[in-house]
Short mmCIF file of C-alpha atoms and ligand atoms in Angstrom, two decimals:
data_model
loop_
_atom_site.label_atom_id
_atom_site.label_comp_id
_atom_site.label_asym_id
_atom_site.label_seq_id
_atom_site.Cartn_x
_atom_site.Cartn_y
_atom_site.Cartn_z
CA MET A 1 131.95 110.33 51.96
CA GLU A 2 129.91 112.25 54.50
CA ALA A 3 131.49 115.02 56.60
CA ASP A 4 131.59 112.96 59.84
CA THR A 5 133.25 110.11 58.02
CA GLU A 6 135.72 112.38 56.29
CA HIS A 7 136.64 113.80 59.65
CA LEU A 8 137.17 110.26 61.07
CA ARG A 9 139.41 109.30 58.12
CA GLN A 10 141.53 112.39 58.64
CA ARG A 11 141.89 111.62 62.29
CA PHE A 12 143.12 108.08 61.48
CA GLU A 13 145.43 109.22 58.68
CA GLN A 14 146.99 111.92 60.89
CA ALA A 15 147.71 109.14 63.44
CA GLY A 16 149.35 106.98 60.70
CA GLN A 17 146.38 104.57 60.75
CA GLY A 18 144.75 105.44 57.41
CA HIS A 19 144.86 101.66 56.39
CA VAL A 20 141.72 101.10 58.48
CA PHE A 21 139.76 102.67 55.65
CA ALA A 22 141.44 100.53 52.97
CA ALA A 23 138.41 98.47 52.07
CA TRP A 24 135.89 101.41 52.37
CA PRO A 25 135.11 101.90 48.71
CA GLU A 26 134.01 98.26 48.44
CA LEU A 27 131.98 98.16 51.63
CA ALA A 28 128.18 98.02 51.67
CA GLU A 29 126.39 100.79 53.45
CA ARG A 30 125.72 98.66 56.64
CA ALA A 31 129.28 97.54 56.76
CA ARG A 32 130.37 101.20 56.45
CA ARG A 33 128.22 102.32 59.28
CA ARG A 34 129.46 99.53 61.46
CA LEU A 35 133.13 100.23 60.85
CA ALA A 36 132.55 103.94 61.31
CA ARG A 37 130.82 103.39 64.64
CA GLN A 38 133.63 101.16 65.79
CA LEU A 39 136.40 103.54 64.72
CA ALA A 40 134.64 106.60 66.33
CA ALA A 41 134.90 104.84 69.65
CA VAL A 42 138.65 104.31 69.35
CA ASP A 43 140.83 106.56 71.59
CA LEU A 44 143.76 107.34 69.27
CA GLY A 45 145.53 108.95 72.22
CA LEU A 46 146.09 105.37 73.45
CA LEU A 47 148.45 104.63 70.55
CA ALA A 48 151.43 106.23 72.28
CA PRO A 49 150.88 104.40 75.61
CA MET A 50 150.45 101.15 73.66
CA ARG A 51 153.80 101.54 72.03
CA ASP A 52 155.26 102.41 75.43
CA ALA A 53 153.71 99.16 76.85
CA ILE A 54 155.37 97.08 74.14
CA ALA A 55 158.69 98.80 74.80
CA ALA A 56 158.39 98.33 78.54
CA LEU A 57 158.52 94.55 78.00
CA SER A 58 162.10 94.69 76.81
CA SER A 59 163.12 97.36 79.25
CA PRO A 60 161.12 97.07 82.46
CA PRO A 61 161.12 100.12 84.76
CA PRO A 62 164.02 100.21 87.24
CA ARG A 63 162.73 99.10 90.73
CA LYS A 64 163.85 99.59 94.28
CA LEU A 65 162.07 96.59 95.85
CA ALA A 66 161.60 95.75 99.54
CA PRO A 67 159.18 93.21 101.03
CA ALA A 68 155.79 94.86 102.00
CA PRO A 69 154.08 94.50 105.38
CA ALA A 70 151.25 92.01 105.68
CA PHE A 71 149.01 90.53 108.31
CA ALA A 72 150.47 87.02 108.24
CA LEU A 73 148.60 83.90 109.43
CA ALA A 74 148.60 83.35 113.15
CA ASP A 75 148.98 79.75 112.86
CA GLU A 76 149.94 77.60 109.94
CA LYS A 77 148.45 74.44 111.28
CA PHE A 78 145.21 73.08 109.80
CA PRO A 79 142.51 74.48 110.04
CA TYR A 80 144.76 77.59 109.99
CA LEU A 81 144.05 80.81 111.88
CA LEU A 82 143.94 84.17 110.36
CA SER A 83 146.20 86.87 111.90
CA ASP A 84 145.08 87.87 115.37
CA ALA A 85 144.60 91.36 114.17
CA ALA A 86 142.32 90.25 111.37
CA ARG A 87 140.15 88.08 113.67
CA ALA A 88 139.91 90.98 116.19
CA VAL A 89 138.41 93.26 113.60
CA ALA A 90 135.95 90.82 111.97
CA PRO A 91 133.06 92.43 113.89
CA ALA A 92 133.66 95.57 111.93
CA GLY A 93 133.32 93.68 108.69
CA GLU A 94 130.14 91.93 110.07
CA ARG A 95 128.60 95.26 110.96
CA ALA A 96 129.18 96.61 107.43
CA LEU A 97 127.61 93.53 105.89
CA ALA A 98 124.63 93.81 108.28
CA ARG A 99 124.20 97.44 107.34
CA GLY A 100 124.22 96.71 103.56
CA GLU A 101 127.51 98.60 103.05
CA VAL A 102 129.12 95.79 101.10
CA ALA A 103 128.77 94.88 97.44
CA VAL A 104 130.40 91.95 95.60
CA ILE A 105 132.12 92.52 92.32
CA LEU A 106 132.65 89.25 90.37
CA VAL A 107 134.86 89.69 87.35
CA ALA A 108 133.83 87.25 84.65
CA GLY A 109 134.78 89.07 81.49
CA GLY A 110 137.92 87.09 80.59
CA GLN A 111 138.11 84.91 77.58
CA GLY A 112 139.11 81.70 79.41
CA THR A 113 141.48 80.80 76.53
CA ARG A 114 143.59 78.27 78.53
CA LEU A 115 140.56 76.38 79.87
CA GLY A 116 139.07 76.13 76.46
CA PHE A 117 135.49 75.70 77.74
CA ASP A 118 132.72 76.49 75.37
CA GLY A 119 130.82 79.18 77.25
CA PRO A 120 131.48 81.68 80.09
CA LYS A 121 133.89 80.27 82.68
CA GLY A 122 131.24 80.78 85.37
CA CYS A 123 128.98 78.18 83.81
CA PHE A 124 131.61 75.54 84.28
CA PRO A 125 130.43 72.63 86.46
CA ILE A 126 133.13 72.51 89.11
CA LEU A 127 131.85 70.78 92.26
CA PRO A 128 132.87 67.17 92.37
CA LEU A 129 129.53 65.40 93.18
CA SER A 130 126.75 67.72 92.11
CA GLY A 131 128.47 69.37 89.23
CA MET A 132 127.51 72.76 90.58
CA THR A 133 128.65 75.60 88.42
CA LEU A 134 130.98 78.40 89.52
CA PHE A 135 128.18 80.93 89.23
CA GLU A 136 125.90 78.99 91.46
CA VAL A 137 128.76 78.41 93.97
CA PHE A 138 129.05 82.36 94.30
CA ALA A 139 125.33 82.72 94.43
CA ARG A 140 124.93 80.34 97.24
CA LYS A 141 127.77 81.90 99.13
CA LEU A 142 125.96 85.23 98.80
CA ARG A 143 122.81 83.62 100.14
CA ARG A 144 124.79 82.25 103.01
CA ALA A 145 126.06 85.77 103.76
CA GLY A 146 122.42 86.99 103.79
CA ARG A 147 121.68 84.22 106.25
CA ASP A 148 124.50 85.08 108.55
CA TYR A 149 124.28 88.95 108.38
CA GLY A 150 120.68 89.60 107.57
CA ARG A 151 121.38 91.18 104.12
CA ILE A 152 122.54 89.66 100.86
CA PRO A 153 125.16 91.86 99.32
CA PRO A 154 124.25 93.06 95.80
CA LEU A 155 126.24 91.25 93.08
CA TYR A 156 127.92 93.17 90.13
CA VAL A 157 129.09 90.74 87.53
CA MET A 158 131.55 92.10 84.94
CA VAL A 159 131.16 90.47 81.59
CA GLY A 160 132.68 90.98 78.18
CA ASN A 161 130.95 91.62 74.91
CA HIS A 162 131.72 88.03 73.97
CA ASN A 163 130.02 86.47 76.93
CA GLU A 164 127.37 89.02 78.18
CA GLN A 165 124.44 87.37 76.50
CA ALA A 166 125.39 83.83 77.48
CA THR A 167 126.02 84.95 81.10
CA THR A 168 122.73 86.83 81.60
CA ALA A 169 120.84 83.96 79.88
CA PHE A 170 122.44 81.54 82.30
CA PHE A 171 121.30 83.45 85.37
CA GLU A 172 117.85 83.93 83.97
CA GLN A 173 117.48 80.17 83.03
CA HIS A 174 118.38 79.35 86.64
CA GLY A 175 116.16 81.85 88.43
CA PHE A 176 119.26 83.79 89.45
CA PHE A 177 120.17 80.81 91.72
CA GLY A 178 117.69 82.15 94.36
CA LEU A 179 119.11 85.71 94.40
CA ASN A 180 116.79 88.65 93.89
CA PRO A 181 117.25 89.65 90.17
CA ASP A 182 117.21 93.34 91.28
CA ASP A 183 120.32 92.69 93.28
CA VAL A 184 122.29 91.28 90.51
CA ARG A 185 123.73 93.69 87.85
CA PHE A 186 125.80 92.68 84.74
CA PHE A 187 127.89 95.23 83.13
CA ALA A 188 130.25 94.87 80.13
CA GLN A 189 133.89 95.93 80.17
CA SER A 190 135.39 97.85 77.34
CA GLU A 191 137.60 96.44 74.49
CA LEU A 192 140.84 97.61 73.14
CA PRO A 193 142.31 97.31 69.66
CA GLY A 194 145.55 95.53 68.99
CA LEU A 195 148.63 96.52 67.03
CA ASP A 196 150.82 94.60 64.52
CA ASP A 197 154.63 94.66 64.79
CA SER A 198 154.84 97.94 62.77
CA GLY A 199 152.50 99.63 65.22
CA LYS A 200 149.42 99.53 62.87
CA LEU A 201 145.92 98.87 64.26
CA VAL A 202 144.96 95.24 63.45
CA MET A 203 141.83 94.59 61.40
CA ALA A 204 139.61 91.42 61.98
CA GLY A 205 138.12 91.85 58.46
CA PRO A 206 137.62 94.57 55.89
CA ASP A 207 134.94 96.19 57.93
CA ALA A 208 136.03 95.53 61.50
CA LEU A 209 138.91 96.35 63.83
CA TRP A 210 140.32 93.46 65.83
CA THR A 211 139.65 94.18 69.58
CA ALA A 212 139.88 92.25 72.90
CA PRO A 213 138.67 92.82 76.41
CA ASP A 214 140.65 95.43 78.26
CA GLY A 215 141.68 93.22 81.16
CA HIS A 216 140.27 92.81 84.63
CA GLY A 217 141.64 96.32 85.32
CA GLY A 218 138.90 97.46 82.88
CA VAL A 219 136.58 97.09 85.88
CA VAL A 220 137.61 100.57 87.18
CA SER A 221 136.29 102.46 84.13
CA ALA A 222 133.44 100.15 83.41
CA LEU A 223 131.99 100.47 86.94
CA HIS A 224 131.78 104.17 86.43
CA GLN A 225 130.81 104.29 82.80
CA LYS A 226 128.06 101.77 83.16
CA GLY A 227 126.56 103.47 86.12
CA MET A 228 127.42 100.70 88.57
CA LEU A 229 129.29 103.08 91.01
CA ALA A 230 126.23 105.28 91.03
CA ASP A 231 124.06 102.25 91.69
CA MET A 232 126.26 101.22 94.55
CA ARG A 233 126.21 104.61 96.07
CA ALA A 234 122.41 104.84 95.82
CA ARG A 235 122.26 101.55 97.87
CA GLY A 236 124.50 102.97 100.56
CA VAL A 237 127.41 100.63 99.53
CA ARG A 238 130.77 101.75 100.93
CA TYR A 239 133.02 98.76 100.20
CA ALA A 240 133.35 96.46 97.26
CA SER A 241 134.57 92.96 97.72
CA TYR A 242 136.35 92.02 94.44
CA ILE A 243 136.65 88.35 93.46
CA GLN A 244 137.37 86.39 90.30
CA VAL A 245 135.01 83.88 88.78
CA ASP A 246 137.58 81.12 88.70
CA ASN A 247 138.20 80.51 92.42
CA PRO A 248 135.34 78.51 94.00
CA GLN A 249 136.94 78.50 97.49
CA ILE A 250 137.11 82.34 97.87
CA PRO A 251 134.67 83.85 100.35
CA VAL A 252 132.44 86.32 98.59
CA ALA A 253 132.52 88.83 101.52
CA ASP A 254 135.02 87.84 104.12
CA PRO A 255 134.16 89.71 107.39
CA ALA A 256 137.84 89.56 108.73
CA PHE A 257 139.21 90.97 105.41
CA LEU A 258 136.52 93.70 105.25
CA GLY A 259 137.08 94.50 108.93
CA LEU A 260 140.77 94.86 108.38
CA HIS A 261 140.16 97.18 105.41
CA ILE A 262 137.68 99.29 107.38
CA SER A 263 139.58 99.47 110.69
CA GLU A 264 142.90 100.23 108.97
CA GLY A 265 141.25 102.96 106.90
CA ALA A 266 142.43 101.33 103.68
CA GLU A 267 141.51 102.34 100.17
CA VAL A 268 142.57 99.12 98.62
CA SER A 269 143.19 95.73 100.27
CA LEU A 270 144.52 92.49 98.96
CA LYS A 271 144.82 88.85 99.95
CA VAL A 272 148.05 86.95 99.35
CA VAL A 273 149.05 83.37 99.91
CA ARG A 274 152.50 82.20 101.00
CA LYS A 275 154.59 81.23 98.03
CA THR A 276 156.35 77.96 98.66
CA ASP A 277 157.56 77.23 95.15
CA PRO A 278 159.91 79.99 94.03
CA ALA A 279 158.95 79.30 90.39
CA GLU A 280 155.23 79.75 90.97
CA LYS A 281 153.80 82.28 88.49
CA VAL A 282 152.08 84.77 90.68
CA GLY A 283 152.53 88.51 91.03
CA ILE A 284 154.34 89.50 94.31
CA PHE A 285 153.17 92.17 96.70
CA CYS A 286 156.14 94.41 97.51
CA LEU A 287 157.18 98.08 98.06
CA ASP A 288 158.79 99.72 95.15
CA ASP A 289 160.66 102.77 96.49
CA GLY A 290 158.23 102.63 99.36
CA VAL A 291 155.13 102.47 97.30
CA PRO A 292 153.00 99.23 97.54
CA CYS A 293 152.55 97.47 94.35
CA ILE A 294 152.36 94.04 92.66
CA VAL A 295 155.42 93.10 90.73
CA GLU A 296 155.04 90.37 88.01
CA TYR A 297 156.97 87.23 88.53
CA THR A 298 158.74 87.81 85.32
CA GLU A 299 160.60 90.71 86.76
CA PHE A 300 162.38 88.59 89.32
CA THR A 301 165.43 86.54 88.32
CA PRO A 302 165.32 82.85 89.39
CA GLU A 303 167.97 83.68 92.00
CA ASP A 304 165.89 86.43 93.41
CA SER A 305 162.75 84.41 93.54
CA ARG A 306 164.68 81.81 95.48
CA ARG A 307 166.21 84.20 98.04
CA SER A 308 165.35 83.23 101.59
CA ASP A 309 165.67 85.00 105.04
CA GLU A 310 167.40 83.76 108.24
CA ASN A 311 164.50 81.36 108.85
CA GLY A 312 164.75 79.74 105.49
CA ARG A 313 161.56 81.38 104.24
CA LEU A 314 161.24 83.00 100.85
CA VAL A 315 161.87 86.79 100.99
CA TRP A 316 159.38 87.38 98.11
CA TRP A 317 156.67 85.17 99.63
CA GLN A 318 153.51 87.30 99.10
CA GLY A 319 151.79 85.79 96.11
CA SER A 320 148.78 87.86 95.14
CA ILE A 321 145.53 85.88 94.51
CA ALA A 322 143.77 88.85 92.85
CA VAL A 323 141.22 89.35 95.54
CA HIS A 324 140.54 92.91 96.89
CA VAL A 325 138.44 95.21 98.89
CA PHE A 326 137.93 98.65 97.34
CA GLY A 327 136.64 101.69 99.05
CA ILE A 328 133.78 103.13 96.94
CA GLU A 329 135.16 106.69 97.65
CA PHE A 330 138.50 105.58 96.19
CA LEU A 331 136.85 104.22 92.98
CA GLN A 332 134.80 107.34 92.67
CA ARG A 333 137.95 109.47 93.04
CA LEU A 334 139.65 107.49 90.22
CA ALA A 335 136.55 108.15 88.07
CA ASP A 336 136.27 111.78 88.94
CA THR A 337 139.92 112.48 88.18
CA GLY A 338 139.78 110.54 84.93
CA THR A 339 142.60 108.22 86.18
CA GLN A 340 143.40 105.41 83.76
CA LEU A 341 145.30 102.27 84.81
CA PRO A 342 148.46 101.63 82.75
CA LEU A 343 148.42 99.35 79.72
CA HIS A 344 150.31 96.10 79.55
CA ALA A 345 151.17 94.41 76.33
CA ALA A 346 151.13 90.65 75.40
CA ARG A 347 151.31 88.54 72.34
CA LYS A 348 147.97 87.09 71.29
CA LYS A 349 146.86 84.88 68.33
CA ALA A 350 144.50 86.71 66.04
CA GLY A 351 143.50 84.14 63.39
CA GLU A 352 146.65 83.04 61.70
CA ALA A 353 148.85 86.01 62.75
CA GLU A 354 150.13 87.09 66.21
CA VAL A 355 149.32 90.64 67.38
CA TRP A 356 149.97 92.88 70.40
CA LYS A 357 147.05 92.81 72.79
CA PHE A 358 146.63 95.35 75.54
CA GLU A 359 145.14 95.03 79.02
CA ARG A 360 144.85 96.82 82.25
CA PHE A 361 145.42 95.03 85.55
CA VAL A 362 143.33 95.54 88.57
CA PHE A 363 146.21 95.43 90.88
CA ASP A 364 147.56 98.62 89.34
CA THR A 365 145.04 100.41 91.64
CA ILE A 366 147.35 99.50 94.62
CA PRO A 367 150.02 102.21 94.05
CA LEU A 368 147.13 104.80 93.63
CA ALA A 369 145.71 104.09 96.97
CA ALA A 370 146.48 106.31 100.03
CA ARG A 371 146.52 103.21 102.17
CA VAL A 372 146.87 99.55 101.35
CA VAL A 373 146.33 96.55 103.66
CA CYS A 374 147.52 93.01 102.84
CA LEU A 375 146.13 89.91 104.53
CA GLU A 376 147.71 86.43 104.25
CA VAL A 377 145.13 83.65 103.75
CA PRO A 378 145.58 79.85 103.67
CA ARG A 379 146.33 78.75 100.24
CA GLU A 380 144.44 75.42 100.32
CA GLU A 381 141.44 77.09 101.89
CA GLN A 382 141.05 80.08 99.54
CA PHE A 383 143.06 79.64 96.38
CA LEU A 384 141.96 76.94 93.95
CA PRO A 385 141.62 78.74 90.68
CA LEU A 386 140.35 76.94 87.56
CA LYS A 387 142.75 78.08 84.77
CA ASN A 388 143.83 75.13 82.70
CA PRO A 389 142.40 72.07 80.90
CA ASP A 390 144.54 69.82 83.15
CA GLY A 391 147.09 69.77 86.03
CA PRO A 392 146.48 71.24 89.48
CA PHE A 393 144.60 74.21 88.07
CA GLY A 394 142.49 72.15 85.74
CA PRO A 395 139.00 70.78 86.60
CA GLU A 396 140.22 67.55 87.97
CA GLY A 397 143.01 69.15 89.97
CA VAL A 398 140.67 71.68 91.54
CA ARG A 399 138.06 68.95 92.43
CA GLN A 400 140.72 66.81 94.04
CA ALA A 401 142.04 69.76 95.98
CA LEU A 402 138.55 70.66 97.18
CA GLN A 403 137.97 67.13 98.26
CA ARG A 404 141.35 66.91 100.11
CA TYR A 405 140.47 70.11 101.99
CA TRP A 406 137.00 69.06 102.99
CA LYS A 407 138.03 65.53 103.88
CA LYS A 408 140.61 67.01 106.34
CA ALA A 409 137.91 69.35 107.61
CA LEU A 410 135.60 66.44 108.20
CA ARG A 411 138.25 64.54 110.09
CA LEU A 412 138.64 67.48 112.39
CA ALA A 413 134.84 67.92 112.82
CA ARG A 414 134.13 64.26 113.21
CA PRO A 415 137.23 62.33 114.20
CA ALA A 416 135.42 58.99 114.71
CA LEU A 417 133.84 58.96 111.19
CA PRO A 418 135.63 56.93 108.53
CA GLU A 419 136.84 58.94 105.45
CA PRO A 420 134.08 58.98 102.74
CA PRO A 421 135.21 57.96 99.23
CA ALA A 422 134.16 61.47 97.97
CA ILE A 423 132.93 64.57 99.53
CA GLU A 424 131.24 67.90 98.57
CA VAL A 425 130.25 70.71 100.89
CA ASP A 426 127.35 72.92 99.79
CA PRO A 427 128.62 76.60 99.83
CA LEU A 428 125.29 77.33 101.62
CA LEU A 429 126.40 75.20 104.59
CA CYS A 430 129.72 76.74 105.56
CA GLU A 431 132.84 78.34 104.23
CA ASN A 432 135.80 76.52 105.77
CA ALA A 433 137.09 73.81 108.06
CA ARG A 434 136.84 76.09 111.19
CA GLU A 435 133.03 76.35 110.66
CA LEU A 436 132.34 72.80 109.67
CA ALA A 437 131.78 71.23 113.12
CA ALA A 438 129.25 73.78 114.24
CA ALA A 439 127.54 73.74 110.84
CA LEU A 440 127.03 69.94 111.11
CA GLU A 441 125.68 70.21 114.75
CA ASP A 442 124.75 66.72 115.88
CA ARG A 443 123.73 65.46 112.48
CA LYS A 444 124.09 61.71 111.84
CA LEU A 445 126.44 61.17 108.87
CA ASP A 446 126.88 58.14 106.68
CA ALA A 447 130.38 58.12 105.13
CA THR A 448 130.23 54.72 103.49
CA GLY A 449 129.39 56.37 100.11
CA PRO A 450 130.02 59.82 98.54
CA LEU A 451 129.04 62.38 101.14
CA ARG A 452 127.29 65.64 100.22
CA LEU A 453 126.93 68.01 103.03
CA GLU A 454 123.98 70.40 102.70
CA PRO A 455 122.29 72.79 105.11
P1 UTP B 1 142.65 85.48 83.85
O1 UTP B 1 143.75 86.52 83.71
O2 UTP B 1 142.92 84.12 84.42
O3 UTP B 1 142.04 85.24 82.34
O4 UTP B 1 141.42 86.12 84.59
P2 UTP B 1 140.92 84.29 81.92
O5 UTP B 1 140.19 85.04 80.81
O6 UTP B 1 140.08 83.67 82.96
O7 UTP B 1 141.70 83.09 81.20
P3 UTP B 1 142.83 83.03 79.97
O8 UTP B 1 144.00 83.89 80.50
O9 UTP B 1 142.16 83.64 78.77
O10 UTP B 1 143.12 81.60 79.97
C1 UTP B 1 141.33 86.34 85.90
C2 UTP B 1 139.97 86.77 86.20
O11 UTP B 1 139.77 88.12 85.59
C3 UTP B 1 138.66 88.10 84.69
C4 UTP B 1 138.47 86.66 84.37
O12 UTP B 1 137.07 86.46 83.95
C5 UTP B 1 138.83 85.90 85.63
O13 UTP B 1 137.76 86.00 86.61
N1 UTP B 1 138.96 88.93 83.55
C6 UTP B 1 140.08 88.79 82.97
C7 UTP B 1 137.99 89.85 83.18
O14 UTP B 1 136.93 89.98 83.80
N2 UTP B 1 138.27 90.58 82.09
C8 UTP B 1 139.49 90.46 81.35
O15 UTP B 1 139.54 91.25 80.35
C9 UTP B 1 140.40 89.55 81.84
#
């Protein structure tokens, strides 16, 4: 065994992980090199935090929770009005967009296990009439931002090793959906190894460790390590609008949300929707001993989740939809100080066996920020994530919810028009019900058949 490999073996043995070399004597030269390369990249210093993350599941940290402040909706009647404060500062967001100070981060590195689609989730045909894919929906939203503000924000797509090739090929095959290829960057997140019940690193085969993507929170280190932060800074970007690939109704760069972030001097901002079902499985934005954070629904007892205030509204109402604005200076500070987001453990199938998988969550940036701003947005307008093969968050559920929303919007924009049997609004046309009437101008519409509204 060469000196380098011997050193590697010693490191793993000292950490109680010598078993990863068990098959070494039988491995061919190429397999040895591959395994050695993979092992050399493993940070054994993570073993202790991994074990801590497993232990934290059975004894969660003590909390001193209180509801956190948020800019709540001004009006909960359709078509819903954002908080007065948010609307007032939208021009600050528009200016930032017009100056090219905003980039969009689209996280698409997940495995999409629940949906079970063969391919990256962004390639899923989601719109009800055209079958437009999620990636195209976001590209068209970006082009609309370019039309409205004079600049198309650059797009940074986080992928995983498992879908990087398929994702970049999909954009190339479709001519980047009309975006400038120079303004679209793909970057792969890292992977983390898994542990078995005795705390040993799990192998995927004799010559390979089992690994899995390090969670959406991996975006923080990946942006830095893959040169994306530097790329943003070189372009003069100051704010990153962070969205998930599964939610076709989310604005790519919401001027009111950006404006609030900027005018409030926030380092991290988040969007929430009002939780109406206490059992809904979303993280809750709260203060823990005065520090803003997201607390997982699993940490609330059913009684706690159901608690309501004097107006009969849920006390823990702020359901996070995993949409953020990040200050670039803040992300750079995390990089410069080598700050790592905490690890979270979960059970995951690895072949026949179950293993411990580890992830970082993007919302763990919230307690690290000097200032955090929270904006309530209308659920049916901005939160329709594609997660499952069926049910409300399955393809049919999402398509039906989209159609319900846009049929209501059309009724408002054109009260005299009969309801079409089906409807789709091109993301290039407009974003929400408030904008539809103006976007249609005095166009003649025929609603006797399926109605596709395009620019
Ligand atoms: P989810 O947590 O819903 O995971 O991701 P998922 O991979 O889409 O689906 P399941 O849980 O395997 O069924 C929310 C968003 O975060 C991204 C996903 O691509 C999605 O946009 N994500 C998640 C990453 O980019 N990397 C990850 O490691 C995990």
